[in-house]
Coordinates of C-alpha atoms and ligand atoms in Angstrom, one line a residue:
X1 CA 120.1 -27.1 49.9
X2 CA 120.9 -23.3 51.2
X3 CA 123.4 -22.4 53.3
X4 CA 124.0 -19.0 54.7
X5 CA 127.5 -19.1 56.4
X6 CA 127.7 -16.0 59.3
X7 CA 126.1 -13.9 56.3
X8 CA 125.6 -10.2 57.1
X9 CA 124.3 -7.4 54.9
X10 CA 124.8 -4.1 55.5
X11 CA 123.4 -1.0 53.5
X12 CA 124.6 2.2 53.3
X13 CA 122.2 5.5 52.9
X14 CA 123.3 8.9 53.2
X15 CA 122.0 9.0 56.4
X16 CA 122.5 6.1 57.9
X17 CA 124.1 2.2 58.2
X18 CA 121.8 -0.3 58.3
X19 CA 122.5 -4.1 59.2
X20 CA 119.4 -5.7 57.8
X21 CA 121.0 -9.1 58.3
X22 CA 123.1 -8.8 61.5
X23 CA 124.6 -12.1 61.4
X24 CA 123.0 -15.1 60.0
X25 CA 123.9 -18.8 59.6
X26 CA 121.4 -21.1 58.6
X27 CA 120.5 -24.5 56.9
X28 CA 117.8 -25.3 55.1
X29 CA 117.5 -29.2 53.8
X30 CA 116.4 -29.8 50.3
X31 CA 112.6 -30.1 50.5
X32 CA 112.0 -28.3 53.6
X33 CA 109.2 -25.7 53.7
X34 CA 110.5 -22.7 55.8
X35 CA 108.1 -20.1 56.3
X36 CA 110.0 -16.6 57.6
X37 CA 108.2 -14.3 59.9
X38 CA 109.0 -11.0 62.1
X39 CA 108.1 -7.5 61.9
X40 CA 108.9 -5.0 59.1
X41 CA 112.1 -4.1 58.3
X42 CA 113.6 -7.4 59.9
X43 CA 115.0 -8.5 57.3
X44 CA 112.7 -10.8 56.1
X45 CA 113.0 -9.9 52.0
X46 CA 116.8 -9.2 52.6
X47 CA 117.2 -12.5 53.5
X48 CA 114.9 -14.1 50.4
X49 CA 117.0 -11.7 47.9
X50 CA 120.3 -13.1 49.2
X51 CA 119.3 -16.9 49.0
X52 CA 118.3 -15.9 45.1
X53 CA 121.5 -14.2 44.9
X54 CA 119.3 -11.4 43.7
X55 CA 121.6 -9.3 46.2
X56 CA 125.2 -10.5 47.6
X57 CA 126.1 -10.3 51.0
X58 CA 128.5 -7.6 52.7
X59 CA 130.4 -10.6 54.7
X60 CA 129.6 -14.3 55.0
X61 CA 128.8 -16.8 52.1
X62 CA 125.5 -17.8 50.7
X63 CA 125.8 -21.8 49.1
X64 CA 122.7 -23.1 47.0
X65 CA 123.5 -26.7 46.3
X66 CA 127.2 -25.8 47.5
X67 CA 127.9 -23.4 45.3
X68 CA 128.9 -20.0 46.6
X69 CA 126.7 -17.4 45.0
X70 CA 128.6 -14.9 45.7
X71 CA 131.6 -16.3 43.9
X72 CA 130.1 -16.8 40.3
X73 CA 130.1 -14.1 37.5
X74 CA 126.6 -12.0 37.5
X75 CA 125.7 -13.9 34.3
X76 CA 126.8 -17.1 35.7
X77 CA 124.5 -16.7 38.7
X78 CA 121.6 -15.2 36.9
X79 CA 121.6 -18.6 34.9
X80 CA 122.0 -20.7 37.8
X81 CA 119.4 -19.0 39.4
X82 CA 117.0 -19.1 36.1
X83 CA 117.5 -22.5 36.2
X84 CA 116.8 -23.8 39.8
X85 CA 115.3 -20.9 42.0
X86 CA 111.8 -19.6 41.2
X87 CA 110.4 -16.2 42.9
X88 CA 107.2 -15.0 43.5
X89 CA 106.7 -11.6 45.4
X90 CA 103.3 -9.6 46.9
X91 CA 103.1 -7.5 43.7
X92 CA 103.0 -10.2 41.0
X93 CA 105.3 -8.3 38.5
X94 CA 103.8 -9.7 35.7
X95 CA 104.1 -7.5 32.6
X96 CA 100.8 -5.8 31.7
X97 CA 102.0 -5.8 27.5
X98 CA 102.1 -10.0 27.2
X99 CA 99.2 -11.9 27.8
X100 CA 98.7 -14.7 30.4
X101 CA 100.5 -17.1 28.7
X102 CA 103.6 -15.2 27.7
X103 CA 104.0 -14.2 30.6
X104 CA 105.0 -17.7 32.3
X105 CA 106.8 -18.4 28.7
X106 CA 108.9 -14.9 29.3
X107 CA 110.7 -17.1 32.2
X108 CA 112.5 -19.9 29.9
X109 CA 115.8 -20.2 30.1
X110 CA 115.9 -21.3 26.9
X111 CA 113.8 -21.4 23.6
X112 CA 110.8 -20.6 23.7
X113 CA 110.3 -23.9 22.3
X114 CA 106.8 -25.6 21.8
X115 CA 107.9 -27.6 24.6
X116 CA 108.0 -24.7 26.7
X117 CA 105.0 -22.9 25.4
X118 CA 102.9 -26.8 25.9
X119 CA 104.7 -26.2 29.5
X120 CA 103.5 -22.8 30.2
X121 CA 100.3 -23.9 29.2
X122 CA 99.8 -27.3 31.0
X123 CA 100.7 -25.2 34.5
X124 CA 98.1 -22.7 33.8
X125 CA 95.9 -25.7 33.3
X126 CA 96.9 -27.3 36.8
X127 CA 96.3 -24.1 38.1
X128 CA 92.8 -23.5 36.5
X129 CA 93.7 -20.2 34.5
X130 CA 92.6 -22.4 30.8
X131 CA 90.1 -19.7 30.3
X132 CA 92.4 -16.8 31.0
X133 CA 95.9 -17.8 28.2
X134 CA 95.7 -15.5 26.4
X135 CA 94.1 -12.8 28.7
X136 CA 96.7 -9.7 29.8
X137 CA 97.1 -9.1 33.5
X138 CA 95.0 -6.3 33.4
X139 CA 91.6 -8.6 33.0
X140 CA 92.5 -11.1 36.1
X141 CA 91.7 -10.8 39.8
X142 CA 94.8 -10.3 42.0
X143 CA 94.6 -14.2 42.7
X144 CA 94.5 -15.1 39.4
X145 CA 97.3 -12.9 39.0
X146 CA 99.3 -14.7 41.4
X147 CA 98.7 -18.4 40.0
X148 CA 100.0 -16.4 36.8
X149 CA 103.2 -15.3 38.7
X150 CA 103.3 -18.7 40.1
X151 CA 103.4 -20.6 36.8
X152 CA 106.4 -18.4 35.7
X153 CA 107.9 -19.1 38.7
X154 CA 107.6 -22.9 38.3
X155 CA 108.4 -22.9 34.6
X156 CA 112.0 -23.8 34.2
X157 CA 111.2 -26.8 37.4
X158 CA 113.1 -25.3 39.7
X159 CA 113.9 -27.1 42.9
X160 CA 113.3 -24.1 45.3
X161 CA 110.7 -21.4 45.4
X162 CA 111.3 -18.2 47.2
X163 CA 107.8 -16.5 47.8
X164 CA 108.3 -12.6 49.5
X165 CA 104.5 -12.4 50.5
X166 CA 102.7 -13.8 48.0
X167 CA 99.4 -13.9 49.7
X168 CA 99.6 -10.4 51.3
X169 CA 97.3 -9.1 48.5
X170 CA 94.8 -11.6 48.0
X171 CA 91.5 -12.5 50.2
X172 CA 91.0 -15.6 52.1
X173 CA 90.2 -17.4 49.4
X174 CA 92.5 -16.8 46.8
X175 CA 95.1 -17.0 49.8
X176 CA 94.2 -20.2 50.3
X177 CA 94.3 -21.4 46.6
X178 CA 97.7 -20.1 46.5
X179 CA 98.7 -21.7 49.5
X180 CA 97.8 -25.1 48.1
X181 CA 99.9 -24.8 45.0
X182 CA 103.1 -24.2 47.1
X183 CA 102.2 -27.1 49.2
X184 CA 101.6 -29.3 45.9
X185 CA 105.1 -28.3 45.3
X186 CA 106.2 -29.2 48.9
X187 CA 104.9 -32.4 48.6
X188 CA 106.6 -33.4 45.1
X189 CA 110.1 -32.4 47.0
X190 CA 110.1 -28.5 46.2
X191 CA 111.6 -26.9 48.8
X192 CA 110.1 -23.6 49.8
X193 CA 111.7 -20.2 51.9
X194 CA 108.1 -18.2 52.3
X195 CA 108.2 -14.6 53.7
X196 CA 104.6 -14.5 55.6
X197 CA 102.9 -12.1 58.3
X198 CA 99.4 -14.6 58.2
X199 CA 99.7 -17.8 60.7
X200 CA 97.4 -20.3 58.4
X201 CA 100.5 -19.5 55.4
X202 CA 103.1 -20.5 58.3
X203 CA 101.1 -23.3 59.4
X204 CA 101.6 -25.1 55.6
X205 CA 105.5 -24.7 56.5
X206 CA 107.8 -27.4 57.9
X207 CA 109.7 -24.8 60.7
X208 CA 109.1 -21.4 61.1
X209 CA 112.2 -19.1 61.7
X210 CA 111.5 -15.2 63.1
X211 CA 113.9 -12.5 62.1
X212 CA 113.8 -9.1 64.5
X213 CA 116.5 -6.4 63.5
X214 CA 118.1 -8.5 61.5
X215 CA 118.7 -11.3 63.7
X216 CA 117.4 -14.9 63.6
X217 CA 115.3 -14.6 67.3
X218 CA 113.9 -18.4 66.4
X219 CA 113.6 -21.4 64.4
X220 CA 110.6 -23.2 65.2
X221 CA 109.7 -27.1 64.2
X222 CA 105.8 -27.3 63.3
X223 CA 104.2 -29.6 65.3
X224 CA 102.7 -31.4 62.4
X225 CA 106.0 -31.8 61.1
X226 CA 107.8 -35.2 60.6
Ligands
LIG1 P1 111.4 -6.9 55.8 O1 111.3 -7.7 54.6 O2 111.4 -7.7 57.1 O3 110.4 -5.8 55.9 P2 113.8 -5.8 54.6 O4 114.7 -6.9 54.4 O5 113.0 -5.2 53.5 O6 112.9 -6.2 55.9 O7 114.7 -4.6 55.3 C1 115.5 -4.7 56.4 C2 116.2 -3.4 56.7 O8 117.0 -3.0 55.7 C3 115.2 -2.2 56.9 O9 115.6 -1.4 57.9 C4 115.2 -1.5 55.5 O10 114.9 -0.2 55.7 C5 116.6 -1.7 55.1 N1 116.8 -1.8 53.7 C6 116.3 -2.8 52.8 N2 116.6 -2.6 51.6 C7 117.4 -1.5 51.6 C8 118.1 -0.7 50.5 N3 118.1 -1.1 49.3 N4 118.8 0.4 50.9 C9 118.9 0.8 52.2 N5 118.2 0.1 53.2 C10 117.5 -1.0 52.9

């Protein structure tokens, strides 16, 4: 479970004070697929980076699994979030030195092991990337890249995935592909925050919620929802 308890961010630029979360309070239920829409500069990746405790809120508390992120050490929460929280963003970030295969290994939280390696490799199996192991980013299309980033993201079986985008390079197709593999982890009990501008990516999600200067403007059940 998240929890965002009246969270607000603020940043500071030499020019100007921006809220980018005004004031947010939120639940989202283990196993939910939330899909977060609104314009740019809403605060749609604000609010992804503070439920990965990639980034810690001005005021207000952010709990994963009730534990205050904002209260552990930096190391603490960087291995609390290795081992629970995958990411995947619009640019991949795979690195272009490691081939395919390292790449998803590079996530471990421990090892590697050959238990994590045969893992690496079994997901880029499921994910029909056999032919590509021990290709380097370079070679792949962007939505092979993707299943790549996906597959380090899902390494360490985390219980949530945070995706910033990750269709918002990719054609229909590949979109689509993508799309799947984060509702094969919906269905096995994943649950999913997905920052998303295209309606079929929302349409996979449980409730949509739209941010619009920093403020939560809706949280919509989908109607194929149970
Ligand atoms: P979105 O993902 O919806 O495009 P963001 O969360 O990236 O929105 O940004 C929300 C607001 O916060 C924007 O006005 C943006 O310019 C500002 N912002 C985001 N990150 C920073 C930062 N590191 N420093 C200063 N301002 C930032």
């Amino acid at each position: 479970m998240i929890e965002f308890d009246q969270v607000r961010k603020i940043y500071h630029t030499s020019q100007r004070e921006v809220a980018a979360i005004a004031e947010l309070t939120l639940r989202v239920d283990p196993g939910e697929f939330i899909a977060v829409r609104g314009p740019s500069g809403s605060g749609k990746s604000t609010l992804l980076s503070l439920a990965g405790g990639l980034n810690l809120p001005t005021s207000g508390r952010v709990l994963v699994d009730g534990q205050p992120l904002s209260e552990m050490t930096a190391a603490r929460r960087a291995h609390f979030r290795g081992e629970r929280i995958g990411f995947v963003f619009q640019m991949f970030h795979l690195l272009p030195y490691l081939t395919v295969v390292e790449n998803v290994v590079v996530a471990a939280t421990e090892g590697p092991t050959e238990a994590i390696r045969q893992r690496a490799e079994q997901l880029l199996e499921d994910f029909g990337l056999t032919e590509r192991m021990t290709h380097r980013p370079g070679e792949l299309s962007a939505g092979e890249r993707q299943r790549v980033a996906l597959a380090r993201a899902l390494l360490n079986r985390p219980q949530i995935l945070l995706a910033d985008e990750p269709t918002g390079n990719l054609d229909p197709d590949n979109a689509q592909a993508v799309l799947e593999l984060l509702a094969r982890f919906h269905e096995r009990g994943g649950t999913i925050l997905l920052v998303t501008h295209h309606d079929r990516a929302a349409a996979y999600a449980d409730r949509s919620l739209v941010l619009e200067r920093g403020e939560l403007v809706k949280s919509q059940v989908a109607e194929n929802s149970a």
